[in-house]
mmCIF file of C-alpha atoms in Angstrom:
data_model
loop_
_atom_site.group_PDB
_atom_site.id
_atom_site.type_symbol
_atom_site.label_atom_id
_atom_site.label_comp_id
_atom_site.label_asym_id
_atom_site.label_seq_id
_atom_site.Cartn_x
_atom_site.Cartn_y
_atom_site.Cartn_z
ATOM 1 C CA MET A 1 0.000 0.000 0.000
ATOM 2 C CA ASN A 2 1.458 3.341 -1.011
ATOM 3 C CA ALA A 3 2.238 6.095 1.475
ATOM 4 C CA THR A 4 -0.467 8.416 0.102
ATOM 5 C CA THR A 5 -3.234 5.910 0.751
ATOM 6 C CA ARG A 6 -1.885 5.150 4.219
ATOM 7 C CA THR A 7 -1.789 8.861 5.088
ATOM 8 C CA VAL A 8 -5.312 9.495 3.794
ATOM 9 C CA ILE A 9 -6.780 6.663 5.844
ATOM 10 C CA ALA A 10 -4.762 7.458 8.969
ATOM 11 C CA THR A 11 -5.916 11.079 8.895
ATOM 12 C CA ALA A 12 -9.551 10.059 8.573
ATOM 13 C CA LEU A 13 -9.320 7.453 11.334
ATOM 14 C CA VAL A 14 -7.902 9.867 13.871
ATOM 15 C CA LEU A 15 -11.185 11.813 13.749
ATOM 16 C CA GLY A 16 -13.262 10.567 16.622
ATOM 17 C CA VAL A 17 -10.300 9.523 18.738
ATOM 18 C CA ALA A 18 -8.798 12.880 19.659
ATOM 19 C CA ALA A 19 -11.871 14.930 20.586
ATOM 20 C CA GLY A 20 -11.421 14.807 24.336
ATOM 21 C CA PRO A 21 -12.930 17.145 26.920
ATOM 22 C CA ALA A 22 -9.887 19.362 27.309
ATOM 23 C CA VAL A 23 -9.823 22.878 25.887
ATOM 24 C CA ALA A 24 -9.033 22.844 22.194
ATOM 25 C CA HIS A 25 -5.627 23.932 20.964
ATOM 26 C CA ALA A 26 -5.520 27.364 19.433
ATOM 27 C CA ALA A 27 -5.432 27.640 15.653
ATOM 28 C CA PRO A 28 -5.570 30.456 13.126
ATOM 29 C CA PRO A 29 -8.983 31.308 11.717
ATOM 30 C CA SER A 30 -10.066 29.314 8.688
ATOM 31 C CA PRO A 31 -10.034 31.040 5.297
ATOM 32 C CA ALA A 32 -13.780 30.384 5.264
ATOM 33 C CA ALA A 33 -14.116 32.921 8.066
ATOM 34 C CA SER A 34 -14.600 35.659 5.481
ATOM 35 C CA MET A 35 -17.990 34.218 4.566
ATOM 36 C CA PRO A 36 -20.846 36.203 6.155
ATOM 37 C CA ALA A 37 -22.629 34.312 8.917
ATOM 38 C CA SER A 38 -25.951 34.774 7.163
ATOM 39 C CA THR A 39 -24.744 32.996 4.011
ATOM 40 C CA PRO A 40 -25.094 29.227 4.294
ATOM 41 C CA ALA A 41 -22.028 27.423 2.998
ATOM 42 C CA PRO A 42 -22.579 25.167 0.010
ATOM 43 C CA ARG A 43 -22.293 21.512 0.845
ATOM 44 C CA THR A 44 -20.868 18.688 -1.192
ATOM 45 C CA THR A 45 -21.596 15.003 -1.712
ATOM 46 C CA PRO A 46 -19.049 13.178 -3.916
ATOM 47 C CA THR A 47 -20.022 10.354 -6.199
ATOM 48 C CA ALA A 48 -19.768 6.876 -4.697
ATOM 49 C CA ARG A 49 -17.891 3.973 -6.274
ATOM 50 C CA THR A 50 -18.894 0.323 -5.951
ATOM 51 C CA VAL A 51 -16.440 -2.156 -4.452
ATOM 52 C CA ALA A 52 -16.810 -5.131 -6.775
ATOM 53 C CA THR A 53 -14.083 -7.443 -5.471
ATOM 54 C CA PRO A 54 -14.572 -9.747 -2.470
ATOM 55 C CA PRO A 55 -12.745 -8.991 0.791
ATOM 56 C CA ASP A 56 -9.058 -9.865 0.737
ATOM 57 C CA ALA A 57 -8.955 -12.606 3.371
ATOM 58 C CA VAL A 58 -5.173 -12.891 3.247
ATOM 59 C CA ALA A 59 -4.674 -9.166 3.861
ATOM 60 C CA LEU A 60 -7.286 -9.111 6.631
ATOM 61 C CA ARG A 61 -5.716 -12.061 8.430
ATOM 62 C CA ALA A 62 -2.316 -10.384 8.129
ATOM 63 C CA ALA A 63 -3.707 -7.128 9.567
ATOM 64 C CA ILE A 64 -4.599 -8.791 12.871
ATOM 65 C CA ALA A 65 -1.873 -11.411 13.006
ATOM 66 C CA GLY A 66 0.147 -11.457 16.200
ATOM 67 C CA VAL A 67 -2.061 -9.228 18.355
ATOM 68 C CA GLY A 68 -2.055 -10.326 21.979
ATOM 69 C CA ALA A 69 -0.451 -9.772 25.356
ATOM 70 C CA ASP A 70 3.011 -9.262 23.849
ATOM 71 C CA HIS A 71 1.969 -7.136 20.880
ATOM 72 C CA LYS A 72 3.145 -3.523 20.950
ATOM 73 C CA ASP A 73 -0.110 -1.940 19.801
ATOM 74 C CA ALA A 74 -3.079 -4.213 20.566
ATOM 75 C CA THR A 75 -4.092 -7.075 22.833
ATOM 76 C CA ALA A 76 -7.112 -8.138 20.756
ATOM 77 C CA ALA A 77 -8.920 -7.373 17.504
ATOM 78 C CA LEU A 78 -12.352 -8.266 16.111
ATOM 79 C CA VAL A 79 -13.297 -7.628 12.487
ATOM 80 C CA ARG A 80 -16.461 -8.002 10.402
ATOM 81 C CA VAL A 81 -16.342 -7.173 6.692
ATOM 82 C CA GLY A 82 -19.544 -7.462 4.697
ATOM 83 C CA GLY A 83 -21.496 -6.103 1.779
ATOM 84 C CA THR A 84 -22.798 -7.199 -1.593
ATOM 85 C CA SER A 85 -19.303 -8.140 -2.736
ATOM 86 C CA GLY A 86 -18.775 -10.733 0.011
ATOM 87 C CA SER A 87 -18.024 -11.088 3.707
ATOM 88 C CA TRP A 88 -15.228 -12.010 6.082
ATOM 89 C CA ARG A 89 -15.023 -12.316 9.858
ATOM 90 C CA GLY A 90 -12.019 -12.752 12.062
ATOM 91 C CA GLY A 91 -10.572 -12.210 15.490
ATOM 92 C CA ALA A 92 -7.270 -12.520 17.271
ATOM 93 C CA GLY A 93 -5.609 -11.852 20.599
ATOM 94 C CA VAL A 94 -6.646 -12.352 24.177
ATOM 95 C CA ALA A 95 -9.619 -11.370 26.287
ATOM 96 C CA ASP A 96 -7.429 -11.111 29.380
ATOM 97 C CA VAL A 97 -3.626 -10.775 29.397
ATOM 98 C CA CYS A 98 -3.405 -12.408 32.823
ATOM 99 C CA THR A 99 -5.129 -15.663 31.891
ATOM 100 C CA GLY A 100 -4.324 -15.681 28.167
ATOM 101 C CA ARG A 101 -7.927 -16.571 27.387
ATOM 102 C CA GLY A 102 -8.709 -16.080 23.701
ATOM 103 C CA ALA A 103 -10.523 -12.985 22.465
ATOM 104 C CA LEU A 104 -14.314 -13.240 22.509
ATOM 105 C CA GLU A 105 -15.832 -12.844 19.050
ATOM 106 C CA GLN A 106 -19.060 -11.464 20.527
ATOM 107 C CA GLY A 107 -17.295 -9.519 23.259
ATOM 108 C CA ARG A 108 -18.671 -6.103 24.103
ATOM 109 C CA PHE A 109 -16.515 -2.993 24.006
ATOM 110 C CA ARG A 110 -16.611 0.743 24.545
ATOM 111 C CA ALA A 111 -17.302 2.191 21.095
ATOM 112 C CA GLY A 112 -16.391 5.779 21.957
ATOM 113 C CA SER A 113 -17.378 8.393 19.404
ATOM 114 C CA VAL A 114 -19.345 5.904 17.320
ATOM 115 C CA THR A 115 -22.004 7.093 19.785
ATOM 116 C CA LYS A 116 -22.225 10.299 17.760
ATOM 117 C CA THR A 117 -23.715 8.421 14.806
ATOM 118 C CA PHE A 118 -26.563 7.201 17.027
ATOM 119 C CA THR A 119 -27.061 10.691 18.448
ATOM 120 C CA ALA A 120 -27.139 12.277 15.012
ATOM 121 C CA ALA A 121 -29.618 9.668 13.787
ATOM 122 C CA VAL A 122 -32.070 10.512 16.583
ATOM 123 C CA VAL A 123 -31.799 14.255 15.916
ATOM 124 C CA LEU A 124 -32.425 13.651 12.210
ATOM 125 C CA GLN A 125 -35.427 11.477 13.047
ATOM 126 C CA LEU A 126 -36.828 14.343 15.101
ATOM 127 C CA ALA A 127 -36.202 16.658 12.155
ATOM 128 C CA ALA A 128 -38.067 14.290 9.822
ATOM 129 C CA GLU A 129 -40.981 14.306 12.264
ATOM 130 C CA GLY A 130 -41.099 18.107 12.233
ATOM 131 C CA LYS A 131 -40.064 18.358 15.879
ATOM 132 C CA VAL A 132 -36.672 19.950 15.163
ATOM 133 C CA ASP A 133 -35.718 22.477 12.490
ATOM 134 C CA LEU A 134 -32.095 21.924 11.520
ATOM 135 C CA ASP A 135 -31.763 25.550 10.417
ATOM 136 C CA ALA A 136 -33.193 26.927 13.667
ATOM 137 C CA PRO A 137 -30.924 28.241 16.407
ATOM 138 C CA ALA A 138 -30.221 25.522 18.966
ATOM 139 C CA ARG A 139 -31.312 27.993 21.664
ATOM 140 C CA ARG A 140 -34.930 27.466 20.542
ATOM 141 C CA TYR A 141 -34.896 23.927 21.946
ATOM 142 C CA LEU A 142 -32.636 24.529 24.928
ATOM 143 C CA PRO A 143 -34.264 27.016 27.306
ATOM 144 C CA GLY A 144 -31.784 28.371 29.801
ATOM 145 C CA ILE A 145 -28.780 26.515 28.366
ATOM 146 C CA PHE A 146 -27.272 29.387 26.388
ATOM 147 C CA PRO A 147 -26.324 32.298 28.679
ATOM 148 C CA PRO A 148 -27.264 35.854 27.608
ATOM 149 C CA SER A 149 -23.559 36.589 27.157
ATOM 150 C CA PHE A 150 -23.332 33.984 24.371
ATOM 151 C CA LYS A 151 -24.371 36.260 21.542
ATOM 152 C CA THR A 152 -23.918 34.075 18.453
ATOM 153 C CA ASP A 153 -26.398 31.237 18.064
ATOM 154 C CA PRO A 154 -25.311 28.073 16.241
ATOM 155 C CA THR A 155 -28.026 26.143 14.453
ATOM 156 C CA VAL A 156 -28.878 22.514 15.104
ATOM 157 C CA ARG A 157 -27.193 21.572 11.824
ATOM 158 C CA GLU A 158 -24.010 23.371 12.897
ATOM 159 C CA LEU A 159 -23.921 21.283 16.058
ATOM 160 C CA LEU A 160 -24.390 18.126 14.001
ATOM 161 C CA ASN A 161 -21.515 18.852 11.617
ATOM 162 C CA HIS A 162 -19.166 20.461 14.164
ATOM 163 C CA THR A 163 -19.312 23.962 12.709
ATOM 164 C CA SER A 164 -20.912 25.571 15.795
ATOM 165 C CA GLY A 165 -17.790 27.381 17.018
ATOM 166 C CA ILE A 166 -18.493 26.357 20.634
ATOM 167 C CA GLN A 167 -15.286 25.732 22.549
ATOM 168 C CA ALA A 168 -14.600 22.496 24.400
ATOM 169 C CA ALA A 169 -15.398 22.161 28.073
ATOM 170 C CA ASP A 170 -12.513 21.995 30.515
ATOM 171 C CA GLY A 171 -11.380 18.569 31.689
ATOM 172 C CA PRO A 172 -8.745 16.956 33.891
ATOM 173 C CA GLY A 173 -6.068 17.183 31.176
ATOM 174 C CA ASP A 174 -4.998 15.310 28.080
ATOM 175 C CA SER A 175 -2.432 12.957 29.631
ATOM 176 C CA PHE A 176 -3.394 9.400 30.467
ATOM 177 C CA GLU A 177 -2.304 9.722 34.102
ATOM 178 C CA ALA A 178 -4.422 12.848 34.589
ATOM 179 C CA GLN A 179 -7.459 11.081 33.186
ATOM 180 C CA TRP A 180 -6.699 7.902 35.141
ATOM 181 C CA GLU A 181 -6.823 9.843 38.397
ATOM 182 C CA HIS A 182 -10.321 11.063 37.489
ATOM 183 C CA ARG A 183 -11.621 7.848 35.947
ATOM 184 C CA PHE A 184 -14.436 7.504 38.477
ATOM 185 C CA ASP A 185 -15.599 11.117 38.315
ATOM 186 C CA VAL A 186 -19.281 11.600 37.501
ATOM 187 C CA THR A 187 -19.752 14.428 35.010
ATOM 188 C CA ASP A 188 -22.965 16.374 34.535
ATOM 189 C CA PRO A 189 -23.540 17.280 30.852
ATOM 190 C CA ARG A 190 -25.265 20.553 31.683
ATOM 191 C CA GLN A 191 -22.296 21.639 33.744
ATOM 192 C CA GLN A 192 -20.016 20.774 30.822
ATOM 193 C CA ILE A 193 -22.172 22.878 28.526
ATOM 194 C CA ALA A 194 -22.216 25.787 30.968
ATOM 195 C CA ASN A 195 -18.432 25.667 31.170
ATOM 196 C CA ALA A 196 -18.053 25.600 27.390
ATOM 197 C CA LEU A 197 -20.552 28.409 26.802
ATOM 198 C CA SER A 198 -18.846 30.625 29.370
ATOM 199 C CA LYS A 199 -16.095 31.059 26.770
ATOM 200 C CA LYS A 200 -16.357 33.097 23.621
ATOM 201 C CA PRO A 201 -16.802 31.113 20.381
ATOM 202 C CA GLU A 202 -13.700 29.949 18.521
ATOM 203 C CA PHE A 203 -15.234 31.224 15.278
ATOM 204 C CA GLU A 204 -18.588 32.364 13.971
ATOM 205 C CA PRO A 205 -20.998 29.442 13.466
ATOM 206 C CA GLY A 206 -20.739 27.924 10.011
ATOM 207 C CA GLU A 207 -17.313 29.395 9.213
ATOM 208 C CA ALA A 208 -15.108 26.388 10.017
ATOM 209 C CA GLN A 209 -15.248 22.838 11.330
ATOM 210 C CA HIS A 210 -13.755 21.723 14.635
ATOM 211 C CA TYR A 211 -14.439 18.211 15.871
ATOM 212 C CA LEU A 212 -15.325 18.507 19.547
ATOM 213 C CA ASN A 213 -17.444 16.377 21.876
ATOM 214 C CA ILE A 214 -19.272 19.408 23.241
ATOM 215 C CA ASN A 215 -21.399 19.665 20.089
ATOM 216 C CA TYR A 216 -22.907 16.258 20.781
ATOM 217 C CA THR A 217 -23.242 16.874 24.490
ATOM 218 C CA VAL A 218 -25.462 19.821 23.569
ATOM 219 C CA LEU A 219 -27.387 17.595 21.143
ATOM 220 C CA GLY A 220 -27.922 15.010 23.869
ATOM 221 C CA VAL A 221 -29.600 17.618 26.056
ATOM 222 C CA LEU A 222 -31.555 18.872 23.024
ATOM 223 C CA ILE A 223 -32.935 15.355 22.510
ATOM 224 C CA GLU A 224 -34.031 15.256 26.139
ATOM 225 C CA GLU A 225 -35.723 18.647 25.931
ATOM 226 C CA VAL A 226 -37.589 17.816 22.712
ATOM 227 C CA THR A 227 -38.654 14.278 23.641
ATOM 228 C CA GLY A 228 -39.286 14.806 27.338
ATOM 229 C CA THR A 229 -37.361 11.647 28.154
ATOM 230 C CA SER A 230 -33.736 10.711 28.757
ATOM 231 C CA TYR A 231 -31.227 10.595 25.939
ATOM 232 C CA GLU A 232 -30.610 6.909 26.599
ATOM 233 C CA SER A 233 -34.326 6.106 26.480
ATOM 234 C CA SER A 234 -34.722 7.930 23.177
ATOM 235 C CA VAL A 235 -31.888 6.027 21.491
ATOM 236 C CA THR A 236 -33.154 2.741 22.904
ATOM 237 C CA ARG A 237 -36.745 3.290 21.782
ATOM 238 C CA ARG A 238 -35.891 4.705 18.373
ATOM 239 C CA ILE A 239 -32.878 2.602 17.333
ATOM 240 C CA LEU A 240 -31.734 -0.183 19.652
ATOM 241 C CA ARG A 241 -35.092 -1.861 20.205
ATOM 242 C CA PRO A 242 -36.432 -1.668 16.612
ATOM 243 C CA LEU A 243 -33.173 -3.085 15.222
ATOM 244 C CA GLY A 244 -32.808 -5.734 17.923
ATOM 245 C CA LEU A 245 -29.431 -4.417 19.078
ATOM 246 C CA ARG A 246 -29.573 -6.377 22.321
ATOM 247 C CA GLN A 247 -25.854 -6.206 23.049
ATOM 248 C CA THR A 248 -25.712 -2.407 22.755
ATOM 249 C CA SER A 249 -26.243 -0.245 25.810
ATOM 250 C CA PHE A 250 -25.366 2.932 27.640
ATOM 251 C CA PRO A 251 -23.516 2.678 30.962
ATOM 252 C CA GLY A 252 -25.312 5.646 32.504
ATOM 253 C CA ARG A 253 -23.732 8.148 34.842
ATOM 254 C CA THR A 254 -22.684 5.725 37.580
ATOM 255 C CA GLN A 255 -21.972 2.374 35.893
ATOM 256 C CA THR A 256 -18.234 1.841 35.487
ATOM 257 C CA ARG A 257 -18.077 -1.769 34.295
ATOM 258 C CA ILE A 258 -18.825 -3.253 30.902
ATOM 259 C CA GLN A 259 -21.781 -5.486 31.605
ATOM 260 C CA GLY A 260 -21.588 -8.927 29.985
ATOM 261 C CA PRO A 261 -18.732 -10.752 28.243
ATOM 262 C CA HIS A 262 -15.986 -8.477 26.997
ATOM 263 C CA ASN A 263 -12.339 -8.315 26.061
ATOM 264 C CA HIS A 264 -10.420 -6.304 28.639
ATOM 265 C CA GLY A 265 -8.916 -3.023 27.549
ATOM 266 C CA TYR A 266 -5.354 -2.047 28.480
ATOM 267 C CA GLN A 267 -3.211 1.062 28.395
ATOM 268 C CA ALA A 268 0.548 0.656 28.000
ATOM 269 C CA VAL A 269 2.201 2.679 30.768
ATOM 270 C CA PRO A 270 6.022 3.048 30.710
ATOM 271 C CA ARG A 271 8.016 2.034 33.775
ATOM 272 C CA PRO A 272 11.244 3.732 34.908
ATOM 273 C CA ASP A 273 13.292 0.717 33.824
ATOM 274 C CA GLY A 274 12.110 1.031 30.228
ATOM 275 C CA THR A 275 9.609 -1.809 30.331
ATOM 276 C CA ARG A 276 5.876 -1.236 30.199
ATOM 277 C CA GLU A 277 2.883 -2.060 32.350
ATOM 278 C CA LEU A 278 -0.365 -3.079 30.683
ATOM 279 C CA ARG A 279 -2.819 -1.364 33.001
ATOM 280 C CA ASP A 280 -6.379 -2.689 32.864
ATOM 281 C CA VAL A 281 -8.622 0.259 31.947
ATOM 282 C CA SER A 282 -11.839 -1.693 31.402
ATOM 283 C CA VAL A 283 -13.480 -0.172 34.479
ATOM 284 C CA TRP A 284 -14.087 3.527 33.855
ATOM 285 C CA ASN A 285 -16.839 6.097 34.241
ATOM 286 C CA SER A 286 -17.729 7.436 30.781
ATOM 287 C CA SER A 287 -20.209 10.120 31.820
ATOM 288 C CA ASP A 288 -17.844 12.823 30.562
ATOM 289 C CA ARG A 289 -18.492 11.528 27.022
ATOM 290 C CA TRP A 290 -22.227 10.728 27.327
ATOM 291 C CA ALA A 291 -24.072 11.446 24.047
ATOM 292 C CA ALA A 292 -20.705 12.050 22.369
ATOM 293 C CA GLY A 293 -19.012 8.787 23.269
ATOM 294 C CA ASP A 294 -20.202 6.381 25.967
ATOM 295 C CA ILE A 295 -22.004 3.618 24.040
ATOM 296 C CA ILE A 296 -21.096 -0.048 24.563
ATOM 297 C CA SER A 297 -21.676 -2.483 21.693
ATOM 298 C CA THR A 298 -20.457 -5.474 19.666
ATOM 299 C CA THR A 299 -19.210 -5.807 16.098
ATOM 300 C CA ALA A 300 -22.369 -7.736 15.131
ATOM 301 C CA ASP A 301 -24.662 -5.021 16.478
ATOM 302 C CA LEU A 302 -22.693 -2.223 14.837
ATOM 303 C CA GLU A 303 -22.729 -4.064 11.524
ATOM 304 C CA ARG A 304 -26.512 -4.373 11.717
ATOM 305 C CA PHE A 305 -26.789 -0.705 12.628
ATOM 306 C CA THR A 306 -24.555 0.334 9.719
ATOM 307 C CA VAL A 307 -26.567 -1.618 7.141
ATOM 308 C CA ALA A 308 -29.877 -0.311 8.501
ATOM 309 C CA LEU A 309 -28.603 3.271 8.577
ATOM 310 C CA PHE A 310 -27.203 3.296 5.059
ATOM 311 C CA SER A 311 -30.350 1.538 3.781
ATOM 312 C CA GLY A 312 -32.553 4.367 5.038
ATOM 313 C CA ARG A 313 -34.304 2.268 7.675
ATOM 314 C CA ILE A 314 -33.306 4.547 10.568
ATOM 315 C CA VAL A 315 -33.215 8.074 9.164
ATOM 316 C CA PRO A 316 -35.830 8.598 6.459
ATOM 317 C CA GLY A 317 -35.716 10.335 3.115
ATOM 318 C CA SER A 318 -33.741 13.472 2.493
ATOM 319 C CA ARG A 319 -32.699 13.747 6.139
ATOM 320 C CA LEU A 320 -30.316 10.853 5.587
ATOM 321 C CA GLU A 321 -28.380 13.037 3.143
ATOM 322 C CA GLU A 322 -27.176 15.123 6.112
ATOM 323 C CA MET A 323 -25.060 12.138 7.118
ATOM 324 C CA PHE A 324 -23.406 12.017 3.685
ATOM 325 C CA THR A 325 -22.897 15.750 3.198
ATOM 326 C CA VAL A 326 -19.702 17.585 4.113
ATOM 327 C CA PRO A 327 -19.931 21.366 4.655
ATOM 328 C CA ALA A 328 -17.743 23.413 2.307
ATOM 329 C CA VAL A 329 -15.520 24.880 5.016
ATOM 330 C CA ASP A 330 -12.016 24.194 6.276
ATOM 331 C CA ASP A 331 -10.925 22.362 9.386
ATOM 332 C CA PHE A 332 -10.192 24.890 12.147
ATOM 333 C CA VAL A 333 -7.064 23.083 13.358
ATOM 334 C CA THR A 334 -5.442 21.792 10.167
ATOM 335 C CA GLY A 335 -6.711 24.279 7.597
ATOM 336 C CA LYS A 336 -7.529 21.389 5.269
ATOM 337 C CA LYS A 337 -10.949 20.813 3.754
ATOM 338 C CA ALA A 338 -13.587 19.551 6.183
ATOM 339 C CA ALA A 339 -14.354 15.817 6.209
ATOM 340 C CA LEU A 340 -17.067 15.514 8.860
ATOM 341 C CA THR A 341 -20.794 15.196 8.282
ATOM 342 C CA ALA A 342 -23.710 14.867 10.675
ATOM 343 C CA GLY A 343 -22.517 11.936 12.764
ATOM 344 C CA MET A 344 -19.956 10.511 10.340
ATOM 345 C CA SER A 345 -16.913 11.384 8.254
ATOM 346 C CA ARG A 346 -15.843 10.852 4.660
ATOM 347 C CA ILE A 347 -12.759 9.016 3.400
ATOM 348 C CA VAL A 348 -11.903 9.436 -0.278
ATOM 349 C CA LEU A 349 -9.295 6.889 -1.310
ATOM 350 C CA PRO A 350 -6.842 7.490 -4.156
ATOM 351 C CA ASP A 351 -8.596 4.890 -6.332
ATOM 352 C CA GLY A 352 -11.821 6.901 -6.104
ATOM 353 C CA THR A 353 -13.558 4.731 -3.530
ATOM 354 C CA VAL A 354 -15.548 6.820 -1.040
ATOM 355 C CA ALA A 355 -16.207 5.367 2.399
ATOM 356 C CA TRP A 356 -18.351 6.874 5.126
ATOM 357 C CA GLY A 357 -18.278 6.018 8.797
ATOM 358 C CA LYS A 358 -17.180 6.822 12.314
ATOM 359 C CA THR A 359 -14.307 5.904 14.556
ATOM 360 C CA GLY A 360 -14.158 6.052 18.312
ATOM 361 C CA GLY A 361 -11.589 5.700 21.048
ATOM 362 C CA ARG A 362 -11.841 5.074 24.770
ATOM 363 C CA HIS A 363 -8.851 3.984 26.796
ATOM 364 C CA GLY A 364 -8.262 0.358 25.879
ATOM 365 C CA TYR A 365 -10.653 0.373 22.917
ATOM 366 C CA THR A 366 -10.433 1.652 19.339
ATOM 367 C CA THR A 367 -13.570 1.154 17.255
ATOM 368 C CA GLY A 368 -14.605 1.807 13.682
ATOM 369 C CA MET A 369 -17.722 1.324 11.584
ATOM 370 C CA GLY A 370 -18.396 2.361 8.017
ATOM 371 C CA ALA A 371 -19.290 1.435 4.471
ATOM 372 C CA THR A 372 -19.480 2.549 0.899
ATOM 373 C CA ARG A 373 -22.722 4.371 0.206
ATOM 374 C CA ASP A 374 -24.105 1.487 -1.854
ATOM 375 C CA LEU A 375 -23.192 -1.063 0.873
ATOM 376 C CA SER A 376 -20.976 -2.994 -1.521
ATOM 377 C CA ARG A 377 -18.451 -3.002 1.340
ATOM 378 C CA THR A 378 -19.070 -2.624 5.079
ATOM 379 C CA LEU A 379 -16.583 -2.765 7.928
ATOM 380 C CA VAL A 380 -16.790 -2.885 11.701
ATOM 381 C CA TYR A 381 -13.785 -3.451 13.924
ATOM 382 C CA SER A 382 -12.855 -3.346 17.577
ATOM 383 C CA VAL A 383 -9.169 -3.148 18.429
ATOM 384 C CA ASN A 384 -8.038 -3.335 22.040
ATOM 385 C CA SER A 385 -5.444 -0.642 21.534
ATOM 386 C CA THR A 386 -2.716 -0.128 24.110
ATOM 387 C CA ASP A 387 -2.751 3.630 23.410
ATOM 388 C CA ALA A 388 -6.282 4.273 22.180
ATOM 389 C CA LYS A 389 -6.247 8.005 22.926
ATOM 390 C CA GLY A 390 -2.759 8.624 21.588
ATOM 391 C CA PRO A 391 -2.042 11.147 18.824
ATOM 392 C CA ASP A 392 -1.354 8.539 16.165
ATOM 393 C CA THR A 393 -3.657 6.092 14.425
ATOM 394 C CA ASN A 394 -3.439 2.592 15.867
ATOM 395 C CA PRO A 395 -1.402 0.548 13.347
ATOM 396 C CA VAL A 396 -3.655 -2.504 13.667
ATOM 397 C CA ALA A 397 -6.807 -0.454 13.013
ATOM 398 C CA LEU A 398 -5.107 1.228 10.067
ATOM 399 C CA GLY A 399 -4.110 -2.139 8.637
ATOM 400 C CA ILE A 400 -7.672 -3.432 8.973
ATOM 401 C CA VAL A 401 -9.147 -0.482 7.097
ATOM 402 C CA MET A 402 -6.566 -0.680 4.326
ATOM 403 C CA ALA A 403 -7.193 -4.405 3.912
ATOM 404 C CA ALA A 404 -10.960 -3.932 3.875
ATOM 405 C CA PHE A 405 -11.276 -0.977 1.498
ATOM 406 C CA THR A 406 -8.239 -0.976 -0.775
ATOM 407 C CA LYS A 407 -6.713 -3.337 -3.309
#
């Protein structure tokens, strides 16, 4: 695989892994900032390309070969490739480095920011039902959330595609040790929002794109305000139950364990003597991620969800196009063209193949789900990464995606 393809995929995969609660790094304004706030940016949807060849079983087996207790980057990996062109399933590694027990094919895992796809789907359902206007200011549905001092109102659509300009809420810090010390903290989403909105916007809504969890924390509260029930209940009633996703759940604000069979997650922590400790990070309170990243699932459930979503069985009609439409703005941090949609992101490979999906990272777990628009190729993976929140793409996850989507 050439270096260009590897770079393209690695860049796309890092979205969804690095959007932690800490304050965002400063960046120069996007060139799109010259566009008046009242002028909606044009949005683009590239042409899809069918994947006609069956999955490369040899490449997929090679991508996960050797993962386990002694592997540098991952202790386990689960993969499901499907679509009209064929299917492949595989797994490798261990469920527990202490016992050496083999990885569980149906093991549950923390799916991180894949949660955002579920959140976006519920908001778009509400829009299809006429209960939410995507072009309306979010303030309309969130009484008392936006302080009077926050003068510029982002729309619901701008929250969905990360062009709101709202800054991130403060957190314990970006380092693993800082987050480890606060792993049992219970975070209130409304307090997170209040903290974020106490700061001035990074940019005017609609002028740039900055991937931050706070956008989906606001959307989680919006869902509660519009439906009159909890965020978790809305997702369960509207998506999990109709699709029969029985292994998918939300841990809630106080649950710290993954309920049911699961592969343990580990973080590699360096020791003074140069060796490393694999610290078990399976037990963790995820309330700081909530509607942006606390879902627990399996590869089978996420595959079913992906097929149903892309088939139009979750989000109806034209509203589904929001999930396949990238705003014509630049990324606030990198200055490159935006790649995020409502709940997903776009990967355009050098051979012209366009894939859509979402990645997610929680300590010990790196997850991805996605497909070509025509469902000729689907992919779901769970990699028990030993540095899931690190700055670089996990090499095993990168290898899986390259094997699944490229020749």
